[in-house]
Short mmCIF file of C-alpha atoms and ligand atoms in Angstrom, two decimals:
data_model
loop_
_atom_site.label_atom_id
_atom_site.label_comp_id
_atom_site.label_asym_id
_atom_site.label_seq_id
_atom_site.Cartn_x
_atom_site.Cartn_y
_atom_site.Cartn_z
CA UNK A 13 46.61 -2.54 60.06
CA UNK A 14 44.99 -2.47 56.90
CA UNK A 15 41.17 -1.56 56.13
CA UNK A 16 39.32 -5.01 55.60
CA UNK A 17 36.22 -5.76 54.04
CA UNK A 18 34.47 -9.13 52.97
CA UNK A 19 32.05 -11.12 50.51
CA UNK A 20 29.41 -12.80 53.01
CA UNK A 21 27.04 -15.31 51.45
CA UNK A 22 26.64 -19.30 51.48
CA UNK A 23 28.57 -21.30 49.25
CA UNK A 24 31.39 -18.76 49.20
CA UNK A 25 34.26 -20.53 48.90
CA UNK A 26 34.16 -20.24 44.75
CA UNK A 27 33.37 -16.89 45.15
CA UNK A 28 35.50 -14.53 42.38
CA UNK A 29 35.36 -11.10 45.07
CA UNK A 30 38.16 -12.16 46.62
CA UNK A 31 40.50 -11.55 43.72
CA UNK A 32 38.50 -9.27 42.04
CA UNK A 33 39.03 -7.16 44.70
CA UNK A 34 42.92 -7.54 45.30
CA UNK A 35 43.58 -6.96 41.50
CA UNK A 36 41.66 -3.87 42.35
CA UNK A 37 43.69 -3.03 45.32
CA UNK A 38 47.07 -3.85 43.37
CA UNK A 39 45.98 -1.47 40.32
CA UNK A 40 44.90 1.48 42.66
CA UNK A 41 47.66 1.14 45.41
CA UNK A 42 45.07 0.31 47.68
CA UNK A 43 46.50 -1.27 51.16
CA UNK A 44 43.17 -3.00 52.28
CA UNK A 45 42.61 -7.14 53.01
CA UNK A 46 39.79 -8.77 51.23
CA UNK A 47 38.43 -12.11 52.35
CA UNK A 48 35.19 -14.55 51.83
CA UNK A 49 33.10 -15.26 54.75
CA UNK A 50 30.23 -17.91 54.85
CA UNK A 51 27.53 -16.73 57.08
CA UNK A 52 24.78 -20.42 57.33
CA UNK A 53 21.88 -19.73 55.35
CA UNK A 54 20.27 -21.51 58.26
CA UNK A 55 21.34 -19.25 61.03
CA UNK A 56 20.13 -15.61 61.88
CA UNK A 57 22.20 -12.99 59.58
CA UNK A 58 21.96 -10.00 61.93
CA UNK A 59 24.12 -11.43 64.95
CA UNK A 60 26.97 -12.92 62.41
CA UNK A 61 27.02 -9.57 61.14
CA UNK A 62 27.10 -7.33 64.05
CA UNK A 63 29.94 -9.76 64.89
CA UNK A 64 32.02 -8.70 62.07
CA UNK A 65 31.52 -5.17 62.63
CA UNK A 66 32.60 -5.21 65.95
CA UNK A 67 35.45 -7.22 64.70
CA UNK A 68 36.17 -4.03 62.43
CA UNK A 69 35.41 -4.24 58.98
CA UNK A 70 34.74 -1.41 57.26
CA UNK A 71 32.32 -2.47 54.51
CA UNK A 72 30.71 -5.87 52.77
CA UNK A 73 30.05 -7.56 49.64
CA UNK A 74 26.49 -9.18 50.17
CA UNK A 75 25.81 -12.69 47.57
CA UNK A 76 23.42 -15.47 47.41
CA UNK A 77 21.05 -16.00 49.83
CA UNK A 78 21.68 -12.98 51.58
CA UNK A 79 20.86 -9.88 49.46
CA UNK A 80 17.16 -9.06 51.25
CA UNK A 81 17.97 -9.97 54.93
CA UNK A 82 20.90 -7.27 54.24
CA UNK A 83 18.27 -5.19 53.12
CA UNK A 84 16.50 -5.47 56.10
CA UNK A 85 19.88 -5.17 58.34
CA UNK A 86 20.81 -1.74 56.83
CA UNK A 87 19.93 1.41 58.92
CA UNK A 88 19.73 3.60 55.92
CA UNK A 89 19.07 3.03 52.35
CA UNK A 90 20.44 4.20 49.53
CA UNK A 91 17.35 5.21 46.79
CA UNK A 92 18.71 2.60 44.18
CA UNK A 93 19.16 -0.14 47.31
CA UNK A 94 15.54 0.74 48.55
CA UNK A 95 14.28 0.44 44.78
CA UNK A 96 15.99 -3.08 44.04
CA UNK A 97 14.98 -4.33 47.35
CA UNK A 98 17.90 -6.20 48.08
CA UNK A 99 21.50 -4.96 49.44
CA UNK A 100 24.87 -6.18 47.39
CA UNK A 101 27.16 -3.35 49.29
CA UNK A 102 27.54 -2.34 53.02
CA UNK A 103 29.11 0.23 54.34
CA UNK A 104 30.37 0.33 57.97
CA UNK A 105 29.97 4.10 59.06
CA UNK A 106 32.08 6.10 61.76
CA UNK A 107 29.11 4.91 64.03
CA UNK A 108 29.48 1.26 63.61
CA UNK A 109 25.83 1.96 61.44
CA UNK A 110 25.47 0.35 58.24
CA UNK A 111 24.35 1.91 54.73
CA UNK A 112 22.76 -0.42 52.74
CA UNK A 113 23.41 -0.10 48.42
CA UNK A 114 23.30 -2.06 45.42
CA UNK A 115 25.35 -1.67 42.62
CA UNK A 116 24.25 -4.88 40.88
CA UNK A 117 22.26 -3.00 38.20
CA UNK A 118 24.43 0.02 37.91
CA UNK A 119 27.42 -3.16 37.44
CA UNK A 120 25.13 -4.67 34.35
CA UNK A 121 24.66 -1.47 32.53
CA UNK A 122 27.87 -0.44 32.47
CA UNK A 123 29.35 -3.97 31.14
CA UNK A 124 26.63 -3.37 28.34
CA UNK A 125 27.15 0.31 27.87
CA UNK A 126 31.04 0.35 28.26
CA UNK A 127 32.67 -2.93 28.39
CA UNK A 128 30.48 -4.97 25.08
CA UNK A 129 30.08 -0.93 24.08
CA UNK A 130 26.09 -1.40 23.11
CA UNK A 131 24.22 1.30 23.91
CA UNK A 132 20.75 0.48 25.51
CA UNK A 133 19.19 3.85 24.79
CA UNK A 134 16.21 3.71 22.23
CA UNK A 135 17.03 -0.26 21.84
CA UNK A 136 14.55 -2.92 22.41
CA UNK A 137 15.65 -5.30 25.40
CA UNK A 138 13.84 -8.34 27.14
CA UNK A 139 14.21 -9.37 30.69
CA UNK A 140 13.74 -12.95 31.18
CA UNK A 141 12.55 -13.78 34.85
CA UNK A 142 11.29 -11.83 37.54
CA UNK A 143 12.97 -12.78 40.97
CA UNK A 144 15.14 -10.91 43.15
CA UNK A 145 17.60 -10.53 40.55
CA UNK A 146 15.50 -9.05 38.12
CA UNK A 147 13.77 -6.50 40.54
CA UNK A 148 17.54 -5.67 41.28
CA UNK A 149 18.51 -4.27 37.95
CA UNK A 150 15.41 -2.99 36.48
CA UNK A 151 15.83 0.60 37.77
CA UNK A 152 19.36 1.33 36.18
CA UNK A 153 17.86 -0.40 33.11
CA UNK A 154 15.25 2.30 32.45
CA UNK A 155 17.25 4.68 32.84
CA UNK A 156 19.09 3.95 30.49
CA UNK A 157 15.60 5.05 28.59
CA UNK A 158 15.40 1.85 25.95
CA UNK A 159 12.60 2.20 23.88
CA UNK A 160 11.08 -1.46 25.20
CA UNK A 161 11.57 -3.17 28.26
CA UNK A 162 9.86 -6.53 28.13
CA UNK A 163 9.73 -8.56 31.47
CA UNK A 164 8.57 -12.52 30.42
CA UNK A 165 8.34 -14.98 33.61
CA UNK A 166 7.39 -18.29 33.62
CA UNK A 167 5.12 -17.25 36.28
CA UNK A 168 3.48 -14.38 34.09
CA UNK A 169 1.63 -12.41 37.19
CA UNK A 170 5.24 -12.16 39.00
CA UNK A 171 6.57 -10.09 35.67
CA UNK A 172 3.15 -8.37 35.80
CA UNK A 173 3.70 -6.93 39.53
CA UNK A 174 7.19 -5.88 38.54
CA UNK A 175 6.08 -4.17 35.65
CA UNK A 176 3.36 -2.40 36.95
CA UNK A 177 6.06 -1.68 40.10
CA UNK A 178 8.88 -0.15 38.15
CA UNK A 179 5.78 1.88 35.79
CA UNK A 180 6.79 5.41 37.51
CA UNK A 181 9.87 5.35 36.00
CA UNK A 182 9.34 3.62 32.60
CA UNK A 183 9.29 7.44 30.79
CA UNK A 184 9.21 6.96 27.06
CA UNK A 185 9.90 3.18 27.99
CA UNK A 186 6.95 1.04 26.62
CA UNK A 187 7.33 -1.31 29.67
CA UNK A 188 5.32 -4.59 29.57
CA UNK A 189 5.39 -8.21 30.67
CA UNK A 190 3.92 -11.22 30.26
CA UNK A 191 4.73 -15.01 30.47
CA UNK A 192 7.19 -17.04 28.31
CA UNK A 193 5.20 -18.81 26.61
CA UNK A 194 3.71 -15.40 24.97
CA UNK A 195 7.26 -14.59 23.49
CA UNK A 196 6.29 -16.09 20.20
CA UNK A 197 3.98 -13.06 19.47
CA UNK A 198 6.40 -10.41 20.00
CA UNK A 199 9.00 -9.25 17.76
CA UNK A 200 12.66 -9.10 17.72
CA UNK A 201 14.75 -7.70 20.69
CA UNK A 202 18.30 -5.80 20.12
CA UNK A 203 19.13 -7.24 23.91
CA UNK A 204 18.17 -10.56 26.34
CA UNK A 205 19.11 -10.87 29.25
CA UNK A 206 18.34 -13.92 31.23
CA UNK A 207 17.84 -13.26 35.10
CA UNK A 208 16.32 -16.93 35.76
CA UNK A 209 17.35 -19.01 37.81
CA UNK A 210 17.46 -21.46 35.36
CA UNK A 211 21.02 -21.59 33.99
CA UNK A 212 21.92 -22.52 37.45
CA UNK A 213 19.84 -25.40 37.39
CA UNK A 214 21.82 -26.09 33.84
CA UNK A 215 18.44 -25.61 32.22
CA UNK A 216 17.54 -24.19 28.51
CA UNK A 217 14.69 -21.93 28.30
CA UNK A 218 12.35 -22.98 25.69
CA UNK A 219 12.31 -19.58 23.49
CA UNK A 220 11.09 -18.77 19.94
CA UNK A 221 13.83 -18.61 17.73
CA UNK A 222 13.12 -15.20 16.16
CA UNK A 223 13.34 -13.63 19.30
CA UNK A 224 17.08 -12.38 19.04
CA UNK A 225 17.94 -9.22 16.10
CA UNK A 226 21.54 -10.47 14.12
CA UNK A 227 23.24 -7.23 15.47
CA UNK A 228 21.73 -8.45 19.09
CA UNK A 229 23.36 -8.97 21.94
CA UNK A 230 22.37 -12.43 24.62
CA UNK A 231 23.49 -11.45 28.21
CA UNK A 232 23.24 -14.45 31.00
CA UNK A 233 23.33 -12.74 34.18
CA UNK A 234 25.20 -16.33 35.07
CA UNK A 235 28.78 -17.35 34.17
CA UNK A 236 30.46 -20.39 34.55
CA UNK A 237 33.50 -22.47 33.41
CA UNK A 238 31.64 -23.26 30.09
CA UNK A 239 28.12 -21.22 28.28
CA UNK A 240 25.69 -21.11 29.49
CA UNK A 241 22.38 -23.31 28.05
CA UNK A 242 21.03 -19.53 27.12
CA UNK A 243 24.02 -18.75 25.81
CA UNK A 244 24.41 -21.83 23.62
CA UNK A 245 20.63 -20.84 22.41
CA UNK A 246 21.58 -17.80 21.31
CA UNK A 247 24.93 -19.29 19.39
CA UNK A 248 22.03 -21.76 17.71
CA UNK A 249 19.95 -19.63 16.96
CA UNK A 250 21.52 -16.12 16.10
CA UNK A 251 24.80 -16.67 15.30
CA UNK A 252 26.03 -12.70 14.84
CA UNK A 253 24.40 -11.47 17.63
CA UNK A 254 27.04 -10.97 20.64
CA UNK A 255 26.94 -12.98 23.80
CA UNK A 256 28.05 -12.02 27.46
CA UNK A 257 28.25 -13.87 30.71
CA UNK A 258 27.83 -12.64 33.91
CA UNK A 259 30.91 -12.00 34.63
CA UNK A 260 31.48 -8.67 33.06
CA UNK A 261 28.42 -7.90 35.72
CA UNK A 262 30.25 -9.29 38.54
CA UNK A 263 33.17 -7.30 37.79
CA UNK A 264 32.03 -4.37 37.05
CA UNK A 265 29.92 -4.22 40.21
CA UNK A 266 32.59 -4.93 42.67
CA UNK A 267 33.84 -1.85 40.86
CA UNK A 268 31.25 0.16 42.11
CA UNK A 269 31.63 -1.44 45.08
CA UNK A 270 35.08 -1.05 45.22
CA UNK A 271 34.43 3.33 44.54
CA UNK A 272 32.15 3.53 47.53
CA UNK A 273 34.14 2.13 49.71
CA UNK A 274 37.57 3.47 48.78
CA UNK A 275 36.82 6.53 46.93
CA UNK A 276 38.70 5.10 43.90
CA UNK A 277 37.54 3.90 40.54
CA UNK A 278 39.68 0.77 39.52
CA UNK A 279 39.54 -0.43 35.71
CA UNK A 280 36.92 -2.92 35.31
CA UNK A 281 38.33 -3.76 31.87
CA UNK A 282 41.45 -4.51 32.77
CA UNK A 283 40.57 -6.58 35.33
CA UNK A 284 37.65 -8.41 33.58
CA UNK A 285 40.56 -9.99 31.22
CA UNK A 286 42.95 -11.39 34.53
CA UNK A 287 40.12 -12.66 35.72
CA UNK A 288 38.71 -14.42 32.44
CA UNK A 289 42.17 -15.62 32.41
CA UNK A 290 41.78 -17.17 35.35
CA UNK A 291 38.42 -18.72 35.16
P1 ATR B 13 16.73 -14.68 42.15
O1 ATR B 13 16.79 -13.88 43.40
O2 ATR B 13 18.03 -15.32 41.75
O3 ATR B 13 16.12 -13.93 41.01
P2 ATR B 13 14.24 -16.07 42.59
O4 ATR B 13 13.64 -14.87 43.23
O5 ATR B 13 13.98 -17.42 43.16
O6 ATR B 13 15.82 -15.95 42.51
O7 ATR B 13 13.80 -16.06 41.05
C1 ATR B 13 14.17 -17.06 40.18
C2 ATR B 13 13.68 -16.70 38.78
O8 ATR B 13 14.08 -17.71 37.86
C3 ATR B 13 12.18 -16.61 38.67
O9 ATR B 13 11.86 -15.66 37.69
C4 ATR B 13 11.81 -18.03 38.20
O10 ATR B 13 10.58 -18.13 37.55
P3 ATR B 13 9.21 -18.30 38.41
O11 ATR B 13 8.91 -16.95 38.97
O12 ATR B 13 8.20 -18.75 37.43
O13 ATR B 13 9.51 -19.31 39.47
C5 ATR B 13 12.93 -18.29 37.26
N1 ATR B 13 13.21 -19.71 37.01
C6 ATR B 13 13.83 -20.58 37.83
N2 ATR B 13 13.97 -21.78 37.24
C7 ATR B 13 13.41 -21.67 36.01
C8 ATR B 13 13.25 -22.56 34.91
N3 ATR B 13 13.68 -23.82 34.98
N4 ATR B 13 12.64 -22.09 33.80
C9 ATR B 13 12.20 -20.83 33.74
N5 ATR B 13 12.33 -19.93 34.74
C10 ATR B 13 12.93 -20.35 35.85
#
């Protein structure tokens, strides 16, 4: 019987982990099953879970809405999972306990870092939002030691209490935030990422057009089918700069996901591409 693991969130039925994770399997000689599970939003998450453990599997992919009550499931922490506040990986342990990490942010800087190939240290980046999302990369972000790290919110005290949250490990970081509608009065940024929600909703952002540097790079934390309305900003607005979907990010921390659990790195490259393909 193989080792099995699972994706639990709600929607999951689109969800990419699935084959993400058996083109992972295929490329390492991994003999594991990988399926999506929808736990309700509206029901209690601990009980589904501890069903699925006693069922056997070994480890989980956490997704939308599910990312803090997994947090709160998880008997231990990992220091990056306890920092982000939210839970993207489980891991089932000899003892049926769970370990609680996330690899979202870890996933994001190395699509930047390795994948585009932009490094982020001593660059000026820009964080738009300031939900769970946002919290959930911002440590891996600094240290990655930019030389700016701009949070802007629509709801400026949210990116304010992050800020002031992540200050102890800004380092050389100038770390600030405000709202969006300050953006006008700052200058350029070498990276933007957008962690709203708001390319879901299949809304644009309303942002100054000077805000992106030609040799820039515009990363939506979202994919889809087509760009995203950030991403079509950017193309408007800075044509040279580089844009990314969130896709690289997906990837790349299923990856990392993937390593935990299995021990094994798998190419995140190569597999980026068949799934793009795919898409
Ligand atoms: P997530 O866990 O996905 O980050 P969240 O905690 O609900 O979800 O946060 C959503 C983020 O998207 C917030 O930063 C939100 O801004 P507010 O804090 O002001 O609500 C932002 N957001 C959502 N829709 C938006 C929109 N249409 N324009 C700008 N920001 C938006």
């Amino acid at each position: 019987m193989p080792d099995c693991y699972a994706v639990v969130g709600d929607p999951i039925a689109h969800s990419k982990s699935p084959l993400i994770h058996r083109l992972f399997a295929e490329q390492t000689g991994q003999d594991m099953v990988y399926e999506a599970i929808r736990i309700d939003r509206a029901r209690p998450f601990a009980p589904a879970m501890g069903a699925l453990v006693r069922q056997g599997y070994r480890g989980f992919n956490v997704t939308v809405p599910h990312k803090l009550a997994a947090h709160d499931l998880a008997n231990t922490l990992t220091p990056r999972a306890q920092r982000a506040g939210a839970v993207n990986t489980l891991v089932v342990e000899a003892d049926g306990s769970l370990t609680g990490d996330n690899t979202d942010g870890i996933g994001l800087v190395q699509d930047i870092t390795e994948l585009v190939g932009l490094p982020l240290t001593g660059r000026r980046l820009l964080i738009l939002g300031a939900g769970g999302a946002v919290q959930g990369v911002l440590e891996p972000l600094l240290a990655e030691r930019p030389a700016a790290l701009h949070i802007a919110n629509r709801t400026a005290d949210k990116a304010q209490r992050l800020a002031e949250a992540f200050a102890d490990l800004a380092g050389e970081t100038a770390l600030s935030a405000g709202g969006l509608d300050k953006l006008k009065q700052l200058d350029t940024f070498d990276v933007i990422i957008n962690g709203t929600a708001a390319s879901l909703q299949g809304e644009a952002l309303d942002l100054p057009i000077h805000l992106l540097a030609p040799d820039g790079l515009a990363y939506d934390m979202m994919y889809g089918k087509a760009p995203t309305p950030f991403l079509r900003w950017a193309e408007r607005v800075q044509p040279a700069a580089e844009r990314r979907d969130g896709l690289g990010m997906l990837v790349c921390q299923a990856a990392a996901a993937f390593e935990i659990w299995r021990g094994v790195r798998p190419n995140a490259e190569t597999t980026l591409a068949q799934v793009r393909q795919k898409l």
